Coordinates of N, CA and C in Angstrom, one line a residue:
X1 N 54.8 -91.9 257.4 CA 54.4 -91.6 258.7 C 55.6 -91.0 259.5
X2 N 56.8 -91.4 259.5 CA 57.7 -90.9 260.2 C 57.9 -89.2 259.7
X3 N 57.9 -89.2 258.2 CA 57.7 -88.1 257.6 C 56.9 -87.3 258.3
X4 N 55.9 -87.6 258.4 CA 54.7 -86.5 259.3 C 55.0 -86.1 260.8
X5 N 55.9 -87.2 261.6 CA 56.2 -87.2 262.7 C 57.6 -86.1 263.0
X6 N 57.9 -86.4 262.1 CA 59.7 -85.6 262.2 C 58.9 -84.0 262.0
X7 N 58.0 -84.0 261.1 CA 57.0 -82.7 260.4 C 56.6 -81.9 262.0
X8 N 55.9 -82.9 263.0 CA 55.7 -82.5 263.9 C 56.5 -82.1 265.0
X9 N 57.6 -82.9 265.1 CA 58.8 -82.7 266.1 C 59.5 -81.1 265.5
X10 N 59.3 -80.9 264.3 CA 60.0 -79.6 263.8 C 58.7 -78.4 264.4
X11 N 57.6 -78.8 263.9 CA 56.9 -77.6 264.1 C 56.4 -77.2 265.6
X12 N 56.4 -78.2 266.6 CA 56.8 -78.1 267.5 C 57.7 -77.1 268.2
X13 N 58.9 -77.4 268.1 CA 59.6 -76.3 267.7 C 59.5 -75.1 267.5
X14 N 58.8 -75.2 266.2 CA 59.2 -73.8 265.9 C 58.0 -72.9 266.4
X15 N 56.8 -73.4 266.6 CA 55.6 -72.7 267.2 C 55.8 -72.2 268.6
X16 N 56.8 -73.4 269.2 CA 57.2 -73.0 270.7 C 57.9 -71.6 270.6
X17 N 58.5 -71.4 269.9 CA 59.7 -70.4 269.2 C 60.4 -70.5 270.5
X18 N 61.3 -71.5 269.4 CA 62.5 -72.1 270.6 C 63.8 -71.5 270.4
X19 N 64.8 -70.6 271.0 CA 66.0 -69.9 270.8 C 65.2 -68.1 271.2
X20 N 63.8 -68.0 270.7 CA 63.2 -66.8 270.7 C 63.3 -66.2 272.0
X21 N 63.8 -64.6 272.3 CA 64.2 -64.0 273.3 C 62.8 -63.8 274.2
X22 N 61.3 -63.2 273.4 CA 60.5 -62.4 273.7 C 59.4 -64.1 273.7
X23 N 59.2 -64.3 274.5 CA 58.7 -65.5 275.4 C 56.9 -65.3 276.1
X24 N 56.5 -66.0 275.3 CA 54.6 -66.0 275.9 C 54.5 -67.2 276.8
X25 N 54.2 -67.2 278.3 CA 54.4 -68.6 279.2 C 52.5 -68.7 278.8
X26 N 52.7 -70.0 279.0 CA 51.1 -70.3 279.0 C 50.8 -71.2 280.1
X27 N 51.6 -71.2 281.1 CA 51.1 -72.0 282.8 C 51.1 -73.5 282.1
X28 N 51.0 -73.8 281.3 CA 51.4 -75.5 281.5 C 52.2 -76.0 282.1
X29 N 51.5 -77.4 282.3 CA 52.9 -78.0 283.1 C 53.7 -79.4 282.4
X30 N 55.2 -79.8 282.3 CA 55.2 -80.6 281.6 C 54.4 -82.1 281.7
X31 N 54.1 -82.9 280.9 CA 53.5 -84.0 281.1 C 54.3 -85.1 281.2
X32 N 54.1 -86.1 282.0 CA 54.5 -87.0 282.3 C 55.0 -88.2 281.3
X33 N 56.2 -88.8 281.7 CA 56.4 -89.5 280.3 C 57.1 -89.2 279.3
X34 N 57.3 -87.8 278.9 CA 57.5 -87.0 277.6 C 58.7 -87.6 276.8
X35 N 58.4 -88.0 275.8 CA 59.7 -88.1 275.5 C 61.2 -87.1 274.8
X36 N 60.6 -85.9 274.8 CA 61.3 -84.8 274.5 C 60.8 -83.7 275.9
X37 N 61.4 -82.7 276.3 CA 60.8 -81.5 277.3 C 62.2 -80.5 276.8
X38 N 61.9 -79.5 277.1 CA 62.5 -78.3 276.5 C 61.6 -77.2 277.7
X39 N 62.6 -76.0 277.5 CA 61.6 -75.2 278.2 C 60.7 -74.7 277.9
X40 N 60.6 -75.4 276.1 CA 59.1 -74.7 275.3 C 58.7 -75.6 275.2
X41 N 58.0 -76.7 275.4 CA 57.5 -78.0 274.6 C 57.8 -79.5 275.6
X42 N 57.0 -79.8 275.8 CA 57.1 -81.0 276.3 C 56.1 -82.5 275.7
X43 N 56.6 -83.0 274.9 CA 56.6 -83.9 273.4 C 55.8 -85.0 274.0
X44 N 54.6 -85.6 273.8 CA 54.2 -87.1 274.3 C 54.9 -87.8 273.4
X45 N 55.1 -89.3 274.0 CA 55.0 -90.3 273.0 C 54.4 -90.5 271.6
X46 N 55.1 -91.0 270.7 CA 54.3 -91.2 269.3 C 54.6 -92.6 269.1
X47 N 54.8 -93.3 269.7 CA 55.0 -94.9 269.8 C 53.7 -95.7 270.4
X48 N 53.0 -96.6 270.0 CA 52.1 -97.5 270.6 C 51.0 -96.7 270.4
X49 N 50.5 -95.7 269.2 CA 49.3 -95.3 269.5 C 48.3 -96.6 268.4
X50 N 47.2 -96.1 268.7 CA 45.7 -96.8 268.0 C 45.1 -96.1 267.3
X51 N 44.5 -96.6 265.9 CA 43.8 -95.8 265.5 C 43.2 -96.5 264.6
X52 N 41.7 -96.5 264.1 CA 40.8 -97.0 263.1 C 41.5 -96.3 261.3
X53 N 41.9 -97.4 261.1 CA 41.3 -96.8 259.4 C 40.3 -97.3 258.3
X54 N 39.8 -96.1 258.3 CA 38.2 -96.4 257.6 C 38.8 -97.0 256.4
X55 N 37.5 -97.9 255.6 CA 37.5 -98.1 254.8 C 36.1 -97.9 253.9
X56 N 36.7 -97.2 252.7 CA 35.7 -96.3 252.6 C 35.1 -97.1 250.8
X57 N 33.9 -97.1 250.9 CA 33.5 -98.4 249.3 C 33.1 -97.5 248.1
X58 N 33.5 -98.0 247.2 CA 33.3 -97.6 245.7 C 31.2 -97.9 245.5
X59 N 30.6 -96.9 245.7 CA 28.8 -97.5 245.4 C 29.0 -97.1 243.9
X60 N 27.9 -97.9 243.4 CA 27.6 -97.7 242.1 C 27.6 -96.1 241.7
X61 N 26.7 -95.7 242.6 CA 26.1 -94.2 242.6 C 27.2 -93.4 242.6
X62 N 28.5 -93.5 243.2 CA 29.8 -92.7 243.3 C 30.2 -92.8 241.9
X63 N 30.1 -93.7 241.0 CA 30.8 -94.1 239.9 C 30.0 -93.2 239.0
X64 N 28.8 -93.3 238.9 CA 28.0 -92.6 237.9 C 27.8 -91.0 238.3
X65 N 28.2 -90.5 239.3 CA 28.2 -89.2 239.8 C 29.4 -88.7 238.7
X66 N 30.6 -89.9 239.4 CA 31.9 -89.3 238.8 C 32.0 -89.4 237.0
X67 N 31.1 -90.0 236.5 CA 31.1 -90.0 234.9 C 30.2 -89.1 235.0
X68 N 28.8 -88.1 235.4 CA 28.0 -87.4 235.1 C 29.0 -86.1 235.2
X69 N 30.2 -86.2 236.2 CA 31.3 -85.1 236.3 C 31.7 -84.9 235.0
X70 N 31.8 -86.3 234.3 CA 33.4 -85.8 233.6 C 32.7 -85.3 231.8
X71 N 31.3 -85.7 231.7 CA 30.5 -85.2 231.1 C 30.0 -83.9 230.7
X72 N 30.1 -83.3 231.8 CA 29.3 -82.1 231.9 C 29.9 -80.5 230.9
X73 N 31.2 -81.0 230.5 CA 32.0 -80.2 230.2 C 31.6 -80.2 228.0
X74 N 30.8 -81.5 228.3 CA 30.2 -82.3 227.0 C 28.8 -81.5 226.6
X75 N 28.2 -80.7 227.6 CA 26.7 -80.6 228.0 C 26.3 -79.8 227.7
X76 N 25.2 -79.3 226.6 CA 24.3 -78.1 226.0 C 23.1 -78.4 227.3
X77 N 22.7 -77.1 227.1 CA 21.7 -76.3 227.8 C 20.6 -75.9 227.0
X78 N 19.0 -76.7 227.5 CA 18.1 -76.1 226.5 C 17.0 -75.6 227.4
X79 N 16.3 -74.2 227.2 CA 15.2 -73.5 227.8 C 14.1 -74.6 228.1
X80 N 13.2 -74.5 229.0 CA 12.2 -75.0 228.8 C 10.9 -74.1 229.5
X81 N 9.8 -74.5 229.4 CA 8.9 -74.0 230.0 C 8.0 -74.2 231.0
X82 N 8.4 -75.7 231.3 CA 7.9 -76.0 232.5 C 8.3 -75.9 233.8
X83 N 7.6 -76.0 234.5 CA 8.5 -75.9 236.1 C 9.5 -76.2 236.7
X84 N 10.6 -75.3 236.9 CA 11.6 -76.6 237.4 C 11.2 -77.4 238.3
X85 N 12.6 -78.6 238.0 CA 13.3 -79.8 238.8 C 14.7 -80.0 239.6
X86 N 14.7 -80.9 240.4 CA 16.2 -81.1 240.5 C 17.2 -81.4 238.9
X87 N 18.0 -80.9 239.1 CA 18.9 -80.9 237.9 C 18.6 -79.2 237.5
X88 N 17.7 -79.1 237.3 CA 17.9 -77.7 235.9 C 18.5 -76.6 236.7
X89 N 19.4 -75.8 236.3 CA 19.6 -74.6 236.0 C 18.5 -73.9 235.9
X90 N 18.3 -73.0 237.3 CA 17.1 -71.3 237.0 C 17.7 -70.8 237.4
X91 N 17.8 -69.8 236.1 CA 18.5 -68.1 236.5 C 17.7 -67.6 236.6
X92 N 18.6 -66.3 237.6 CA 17.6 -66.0 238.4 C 18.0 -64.1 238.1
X93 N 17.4 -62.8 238.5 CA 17.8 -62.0 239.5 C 17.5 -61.8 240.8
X94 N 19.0 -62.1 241.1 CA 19.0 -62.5 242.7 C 19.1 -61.5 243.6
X95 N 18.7 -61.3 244.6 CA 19.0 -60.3 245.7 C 19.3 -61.0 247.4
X96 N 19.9 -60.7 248.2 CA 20.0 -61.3 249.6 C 20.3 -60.5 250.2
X97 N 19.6 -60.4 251.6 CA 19.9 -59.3 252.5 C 20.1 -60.1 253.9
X98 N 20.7 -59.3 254.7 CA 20.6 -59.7 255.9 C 20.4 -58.5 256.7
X99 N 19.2 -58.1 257.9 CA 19.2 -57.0 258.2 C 19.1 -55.6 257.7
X100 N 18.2 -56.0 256.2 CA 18.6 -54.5 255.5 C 19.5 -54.5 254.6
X101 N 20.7 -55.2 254.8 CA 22.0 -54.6 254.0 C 22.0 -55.7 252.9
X102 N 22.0 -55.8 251.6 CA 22.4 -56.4 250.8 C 23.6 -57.2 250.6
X103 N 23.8 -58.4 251.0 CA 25.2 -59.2 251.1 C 25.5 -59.5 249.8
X104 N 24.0 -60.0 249.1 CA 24.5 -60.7 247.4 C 23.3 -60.2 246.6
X105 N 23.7 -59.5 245.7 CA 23.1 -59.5 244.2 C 23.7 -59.5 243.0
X106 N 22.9 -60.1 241.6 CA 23.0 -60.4 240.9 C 22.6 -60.7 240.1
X107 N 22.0 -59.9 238.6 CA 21.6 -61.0 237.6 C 21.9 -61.7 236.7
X108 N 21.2 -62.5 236.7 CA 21.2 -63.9 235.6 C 22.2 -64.7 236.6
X109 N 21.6 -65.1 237.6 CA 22.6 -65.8 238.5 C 21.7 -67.1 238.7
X110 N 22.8 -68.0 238.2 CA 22.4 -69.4 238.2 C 22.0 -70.4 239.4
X111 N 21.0 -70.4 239.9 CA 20.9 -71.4 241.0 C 20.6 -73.0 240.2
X112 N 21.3 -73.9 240.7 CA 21.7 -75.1 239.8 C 20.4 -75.5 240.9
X113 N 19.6 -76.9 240.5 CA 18.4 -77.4 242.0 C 19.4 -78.6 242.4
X114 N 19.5 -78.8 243.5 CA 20.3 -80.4 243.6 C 21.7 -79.9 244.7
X115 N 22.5 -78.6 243.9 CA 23.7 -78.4 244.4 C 24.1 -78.0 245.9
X116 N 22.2 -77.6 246.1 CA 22.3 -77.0 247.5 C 23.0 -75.9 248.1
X117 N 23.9 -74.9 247.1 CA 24.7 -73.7 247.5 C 24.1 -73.0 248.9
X118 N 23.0 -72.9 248.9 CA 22.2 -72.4 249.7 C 21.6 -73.2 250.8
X119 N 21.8 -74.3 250.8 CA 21.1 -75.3 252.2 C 19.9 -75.7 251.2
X120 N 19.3 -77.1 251.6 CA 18.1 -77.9 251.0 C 17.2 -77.1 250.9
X121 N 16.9 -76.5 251.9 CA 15.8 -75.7 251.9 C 15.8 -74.6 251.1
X122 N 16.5 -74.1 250.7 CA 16.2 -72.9 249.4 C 16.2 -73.8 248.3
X123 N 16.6 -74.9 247.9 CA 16.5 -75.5 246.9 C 15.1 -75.9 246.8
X124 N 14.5 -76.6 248.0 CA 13.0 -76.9 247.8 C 11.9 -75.3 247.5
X125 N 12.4 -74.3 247.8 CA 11.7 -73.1 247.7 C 11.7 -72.8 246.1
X126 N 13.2 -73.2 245.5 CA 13.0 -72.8 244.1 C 12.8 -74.2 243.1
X127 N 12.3 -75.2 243.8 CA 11.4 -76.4 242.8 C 10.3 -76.2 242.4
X128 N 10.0 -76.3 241.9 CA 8.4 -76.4 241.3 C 8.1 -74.7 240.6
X129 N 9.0 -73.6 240.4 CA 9.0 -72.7 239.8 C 8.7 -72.2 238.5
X130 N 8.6 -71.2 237.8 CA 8.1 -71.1 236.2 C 8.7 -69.7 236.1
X131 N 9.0 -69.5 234.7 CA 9.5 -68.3 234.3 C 9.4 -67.0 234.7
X132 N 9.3 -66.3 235.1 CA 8.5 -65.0 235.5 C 8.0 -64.9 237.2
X133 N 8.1 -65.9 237.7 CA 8.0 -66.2 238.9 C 8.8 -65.0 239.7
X134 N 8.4 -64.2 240.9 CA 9.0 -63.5 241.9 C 8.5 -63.9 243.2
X135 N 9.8 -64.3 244.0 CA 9.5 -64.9 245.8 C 10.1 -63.9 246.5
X136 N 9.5 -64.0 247.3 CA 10.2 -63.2 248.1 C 10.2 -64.6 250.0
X137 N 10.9 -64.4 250.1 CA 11.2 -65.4 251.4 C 12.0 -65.2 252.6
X138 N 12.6 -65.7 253.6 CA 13.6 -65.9 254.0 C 13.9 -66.9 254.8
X139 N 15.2 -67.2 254.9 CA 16.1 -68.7 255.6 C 16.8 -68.3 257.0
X140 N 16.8 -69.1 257.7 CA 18.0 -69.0 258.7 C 18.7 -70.0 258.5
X141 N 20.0 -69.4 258.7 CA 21.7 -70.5 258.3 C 22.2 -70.7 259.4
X142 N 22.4 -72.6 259.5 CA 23.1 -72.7 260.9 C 24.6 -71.8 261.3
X143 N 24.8 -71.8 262.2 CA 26.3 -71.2 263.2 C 27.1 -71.8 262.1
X144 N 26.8 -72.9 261.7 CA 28.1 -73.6 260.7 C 28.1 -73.7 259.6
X145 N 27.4 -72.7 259.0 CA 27.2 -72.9 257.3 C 28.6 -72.1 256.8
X146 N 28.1 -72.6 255.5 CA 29.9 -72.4 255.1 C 30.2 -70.7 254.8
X147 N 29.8 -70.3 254.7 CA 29.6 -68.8 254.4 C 29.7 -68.1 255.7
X148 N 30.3 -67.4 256.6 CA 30.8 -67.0 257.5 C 30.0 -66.0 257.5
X149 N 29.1 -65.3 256.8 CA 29.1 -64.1 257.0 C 27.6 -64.0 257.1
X150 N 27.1 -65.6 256.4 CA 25.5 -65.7 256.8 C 25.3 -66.5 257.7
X151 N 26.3 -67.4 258.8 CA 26.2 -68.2 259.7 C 25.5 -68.0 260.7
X152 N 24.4 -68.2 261.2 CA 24.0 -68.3 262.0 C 22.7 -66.5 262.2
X153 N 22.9 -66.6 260.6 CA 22.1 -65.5 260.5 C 20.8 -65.5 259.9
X154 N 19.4 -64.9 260.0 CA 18.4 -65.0 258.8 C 18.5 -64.1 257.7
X155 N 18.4 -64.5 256.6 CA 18.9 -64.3 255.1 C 17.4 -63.8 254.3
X156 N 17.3 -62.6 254.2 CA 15.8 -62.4 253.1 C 15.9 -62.5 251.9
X157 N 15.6 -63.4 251.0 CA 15.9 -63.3 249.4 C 14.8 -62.6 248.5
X158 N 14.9 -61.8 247.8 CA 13.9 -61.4 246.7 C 14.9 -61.8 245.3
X159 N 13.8 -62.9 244.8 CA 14.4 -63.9 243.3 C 13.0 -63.6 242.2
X160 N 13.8 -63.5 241.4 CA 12.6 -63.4 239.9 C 13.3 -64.6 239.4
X161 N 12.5 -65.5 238.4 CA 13.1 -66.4 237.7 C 13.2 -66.0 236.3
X162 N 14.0 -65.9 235.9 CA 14.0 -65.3 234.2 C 14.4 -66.2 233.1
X163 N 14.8 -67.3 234.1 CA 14.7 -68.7 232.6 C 15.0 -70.3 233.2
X164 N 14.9 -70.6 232.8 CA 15.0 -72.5 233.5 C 15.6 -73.1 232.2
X165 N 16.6 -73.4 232.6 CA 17.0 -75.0 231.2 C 17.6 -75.9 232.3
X166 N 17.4 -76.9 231.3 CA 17.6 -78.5 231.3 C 18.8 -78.7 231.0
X167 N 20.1 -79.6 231.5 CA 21.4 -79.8 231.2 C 20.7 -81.3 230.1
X168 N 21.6 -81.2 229.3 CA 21.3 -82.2 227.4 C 23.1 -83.0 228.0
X169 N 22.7 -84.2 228.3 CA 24.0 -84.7 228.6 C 24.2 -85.5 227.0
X170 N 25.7 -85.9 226.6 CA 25.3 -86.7 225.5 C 25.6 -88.2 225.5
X171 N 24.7 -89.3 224.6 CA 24.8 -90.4 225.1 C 25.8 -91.3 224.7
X172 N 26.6 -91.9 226.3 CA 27.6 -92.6 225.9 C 28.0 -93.6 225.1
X173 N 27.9 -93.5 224.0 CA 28.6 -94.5 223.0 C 29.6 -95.4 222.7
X174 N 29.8 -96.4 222.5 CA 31.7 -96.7 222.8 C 32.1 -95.4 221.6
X175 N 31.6 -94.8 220.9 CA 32.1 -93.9 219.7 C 32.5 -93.0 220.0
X176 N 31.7 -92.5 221.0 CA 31.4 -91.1 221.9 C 32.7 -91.1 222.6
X177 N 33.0 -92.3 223.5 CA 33.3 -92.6 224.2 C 35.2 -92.6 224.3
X178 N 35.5 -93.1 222.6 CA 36.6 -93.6 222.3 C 36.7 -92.1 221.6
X179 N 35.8 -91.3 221.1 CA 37.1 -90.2 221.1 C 37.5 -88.7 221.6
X180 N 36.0 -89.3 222.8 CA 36.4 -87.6 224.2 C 37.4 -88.5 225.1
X181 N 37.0 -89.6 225.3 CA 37.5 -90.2 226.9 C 38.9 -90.9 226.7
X182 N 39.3 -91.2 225.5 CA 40.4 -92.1 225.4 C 40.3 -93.7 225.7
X183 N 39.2 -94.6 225.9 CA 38.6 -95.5 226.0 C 37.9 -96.3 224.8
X184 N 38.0 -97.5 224.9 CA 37.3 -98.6 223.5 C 35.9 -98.1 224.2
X185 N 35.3 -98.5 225.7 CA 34.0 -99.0 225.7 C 33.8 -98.2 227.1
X186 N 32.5 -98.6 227.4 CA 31.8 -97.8 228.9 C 32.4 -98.7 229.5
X187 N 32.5 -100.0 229.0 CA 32.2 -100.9 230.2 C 34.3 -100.2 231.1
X188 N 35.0 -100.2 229.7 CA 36.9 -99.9 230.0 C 36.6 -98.7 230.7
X189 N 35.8 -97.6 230.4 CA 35.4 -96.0 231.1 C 35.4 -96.3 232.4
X190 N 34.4 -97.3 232.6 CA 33.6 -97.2 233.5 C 34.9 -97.8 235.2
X191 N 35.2 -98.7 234.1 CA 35.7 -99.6 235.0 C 37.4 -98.2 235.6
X192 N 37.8 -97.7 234.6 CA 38.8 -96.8 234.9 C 38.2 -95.5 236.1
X193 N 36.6 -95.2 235.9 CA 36.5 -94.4 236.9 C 36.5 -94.6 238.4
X194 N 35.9 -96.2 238.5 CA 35.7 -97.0 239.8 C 37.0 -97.2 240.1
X195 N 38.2 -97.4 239.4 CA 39.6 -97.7 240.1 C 40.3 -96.4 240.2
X196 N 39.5 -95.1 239.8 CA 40.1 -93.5 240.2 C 39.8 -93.3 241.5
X197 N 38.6 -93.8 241.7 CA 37.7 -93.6 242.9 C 38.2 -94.3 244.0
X198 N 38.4 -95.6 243.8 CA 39.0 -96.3 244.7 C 40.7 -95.9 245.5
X199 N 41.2 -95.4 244.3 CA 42.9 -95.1 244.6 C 42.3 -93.9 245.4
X200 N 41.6 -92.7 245.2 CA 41.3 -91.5 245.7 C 41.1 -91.6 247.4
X201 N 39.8 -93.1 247.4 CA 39.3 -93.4 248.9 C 40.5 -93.6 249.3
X202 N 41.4 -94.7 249.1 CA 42.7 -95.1 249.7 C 43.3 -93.9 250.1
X203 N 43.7 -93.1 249.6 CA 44.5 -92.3 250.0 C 44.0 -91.2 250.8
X204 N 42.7 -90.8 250.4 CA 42.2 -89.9 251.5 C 42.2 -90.7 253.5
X205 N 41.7 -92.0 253.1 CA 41.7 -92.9 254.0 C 43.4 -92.8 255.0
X206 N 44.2 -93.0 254.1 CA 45.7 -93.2 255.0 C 45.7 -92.0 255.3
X207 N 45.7 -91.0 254.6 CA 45.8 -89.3 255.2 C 44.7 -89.1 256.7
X208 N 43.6 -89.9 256.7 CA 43.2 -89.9 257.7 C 43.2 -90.3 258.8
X209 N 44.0 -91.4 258.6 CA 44.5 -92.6 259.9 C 45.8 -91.5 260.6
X210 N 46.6 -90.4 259.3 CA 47.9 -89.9 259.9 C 47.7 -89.1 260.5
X211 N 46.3 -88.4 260.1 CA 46.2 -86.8 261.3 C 46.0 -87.5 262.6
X212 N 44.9 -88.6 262.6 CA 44.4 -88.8 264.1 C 45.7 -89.6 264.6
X213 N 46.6 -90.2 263.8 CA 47.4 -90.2 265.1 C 48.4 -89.0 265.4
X214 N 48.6 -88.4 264.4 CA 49.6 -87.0 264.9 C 48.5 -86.0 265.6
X215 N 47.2 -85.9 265.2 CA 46.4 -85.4 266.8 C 46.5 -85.6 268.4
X216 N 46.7 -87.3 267.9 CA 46.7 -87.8 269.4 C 48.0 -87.3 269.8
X217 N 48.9 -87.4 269.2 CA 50.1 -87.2 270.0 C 50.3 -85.3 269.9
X218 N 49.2 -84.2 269.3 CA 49.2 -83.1 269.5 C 48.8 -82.7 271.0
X219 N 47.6 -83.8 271.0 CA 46.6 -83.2 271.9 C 47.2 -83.7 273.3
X220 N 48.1 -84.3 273.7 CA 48.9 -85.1 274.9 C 49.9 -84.3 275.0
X221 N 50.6 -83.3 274.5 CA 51.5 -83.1 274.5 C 51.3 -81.7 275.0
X222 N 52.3 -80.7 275.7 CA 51.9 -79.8 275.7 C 52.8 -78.7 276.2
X223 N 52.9 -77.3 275.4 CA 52.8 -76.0 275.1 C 53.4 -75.5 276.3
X224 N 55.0 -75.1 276.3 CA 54.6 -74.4 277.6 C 54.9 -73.2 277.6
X225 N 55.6 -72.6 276.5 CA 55.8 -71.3 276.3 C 56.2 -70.6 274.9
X226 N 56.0 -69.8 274.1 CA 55.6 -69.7 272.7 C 56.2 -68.4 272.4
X227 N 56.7 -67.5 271.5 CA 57.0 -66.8 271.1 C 56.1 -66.0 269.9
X228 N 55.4 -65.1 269.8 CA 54.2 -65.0 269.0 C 54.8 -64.3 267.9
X229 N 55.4 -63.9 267.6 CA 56.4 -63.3 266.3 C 57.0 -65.0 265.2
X230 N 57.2 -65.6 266.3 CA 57.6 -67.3 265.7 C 56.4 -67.7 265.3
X231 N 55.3 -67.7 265.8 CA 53.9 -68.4 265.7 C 53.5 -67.8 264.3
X232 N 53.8 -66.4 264.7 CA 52.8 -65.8 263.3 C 53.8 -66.2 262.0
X233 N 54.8 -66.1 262.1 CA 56.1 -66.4 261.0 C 56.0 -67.9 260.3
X234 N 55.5 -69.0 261.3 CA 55.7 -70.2 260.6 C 54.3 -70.9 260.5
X235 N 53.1 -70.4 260.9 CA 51.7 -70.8 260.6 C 51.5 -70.9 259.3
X236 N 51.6 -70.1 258.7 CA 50.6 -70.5 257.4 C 51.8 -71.7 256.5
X237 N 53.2 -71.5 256.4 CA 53.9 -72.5 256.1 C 53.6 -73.7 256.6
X238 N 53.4 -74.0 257.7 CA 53.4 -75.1 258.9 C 51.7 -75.5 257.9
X239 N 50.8 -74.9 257.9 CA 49.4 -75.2 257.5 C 49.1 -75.8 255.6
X240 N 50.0 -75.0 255.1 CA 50.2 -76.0 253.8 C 51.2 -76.9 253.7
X241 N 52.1 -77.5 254.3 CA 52.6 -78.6 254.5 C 51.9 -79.7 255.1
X242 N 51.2 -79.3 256.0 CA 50.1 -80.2 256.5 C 48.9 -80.7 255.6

């Protein structure tokens, strides 16, 4: 924690671009209290703050996700002829437009059912499908989908299905087991993935107790004049250290 805090007292700093001749004011005014003020920066307290840390539980279902993970690299692929389901792999030739213009095409492009690349709803459009199948449809993507460039946009798909298979996982054996996984038994597997999981929540957990309180002490504090040649120079460093 102090680590992160000194991390902040520095980038402070340097975002302010403090010593910098060529000066951007931003009308703030300093805040009260401060325990550092500069004519760039005026620092809240980082003493006496509050903050929840989650505690986040190992479910059964996390554990067998994370062994269907470590599997999959184990896993043949066989055609089938019936309709897909969640789980199967349909390739596809894909097409996507928005307004006319083709954003994505592709063939033999794998839409996995389950993964949701595309939001639930195109997943439920391509369940219950069969070989030779052509749809034609279209979606609207919230403002916040992950894809920037389809956010908040309607998406027209024209998809042919040109094959469906089933993922063939293989079955865990201690035999199997003892000589992909490095393990005597499921039960030793099993138990080693639920304590991967656990150290993982832990840690993601502390990382999250440390932003919100170096937020709080972001968000109190405040900016009062910046050098934008400094700003652009130490952002993306400043953002992978973080």
């Amino acid at each position: 924690m102090k680590k992160k805090l000194a991390i902040l007292l520095l980038s402070a700093c340097l975002v302010a671009g403090c010593g910098s001749k060529s000066l951007i004011t931003t009308k703030n005014k300093p805040i009260e209290n401060a325990v550092y003020t500069s004519d760039s920066v005026s620092l809240a307290s980082y003493t006496g703050l509050k903050a929840e840390k989650k505690n986040y539980i190992v479910t059964d279902k996390a554990v067998e996700d994370k062994i269907h993970e470590s599997l999959m690299e184990f896993a043949d692929y066989e055609s089938v002829t019936r309709a897909s389901k969640t789980g199967d792999y349909v390739q596809t030739d894909f097409k996507a437009s928005i307004d006319g213009s083709v954003v994505l095409q592709e063939n033999q492009y794998d839409v996995i059912l389950g993964a949701e690349e595309f939001g639930k709803e195109f997943d439920e459009k391509m369940t219950g499908v069969s070989i030779g199948d052509e749809l034609r449809f279209s979606l609207d993507f919230a403002s916040d989908f992950v894809d920037v460039e389809w956010a908040g946009k309607t998406v027209d798909f024209e998809i042919r299905v040109t094959d469906i298979q089933q993922e063939l996982l293989p079955e865990l054996t201690d035999t199997f087991i003892s000589e992909n996984m490095g393990y005597d038994s499921y039960e030793q597997f099993s138990d080693a993935i639920r304590k991967e999981l656990t150290d993982s929540y832990e840690t993601e957990s502390t990382q999250e107790l440390q932003e919100n309180l170096i937020q709080q002490v972001v968000d109190t504090s405040s900016i009062l004049q910046y050098s934008k040649e400094d700003y652009k120079k130490r952002r993306i460093p400043l953002i992978m250290h973080f």
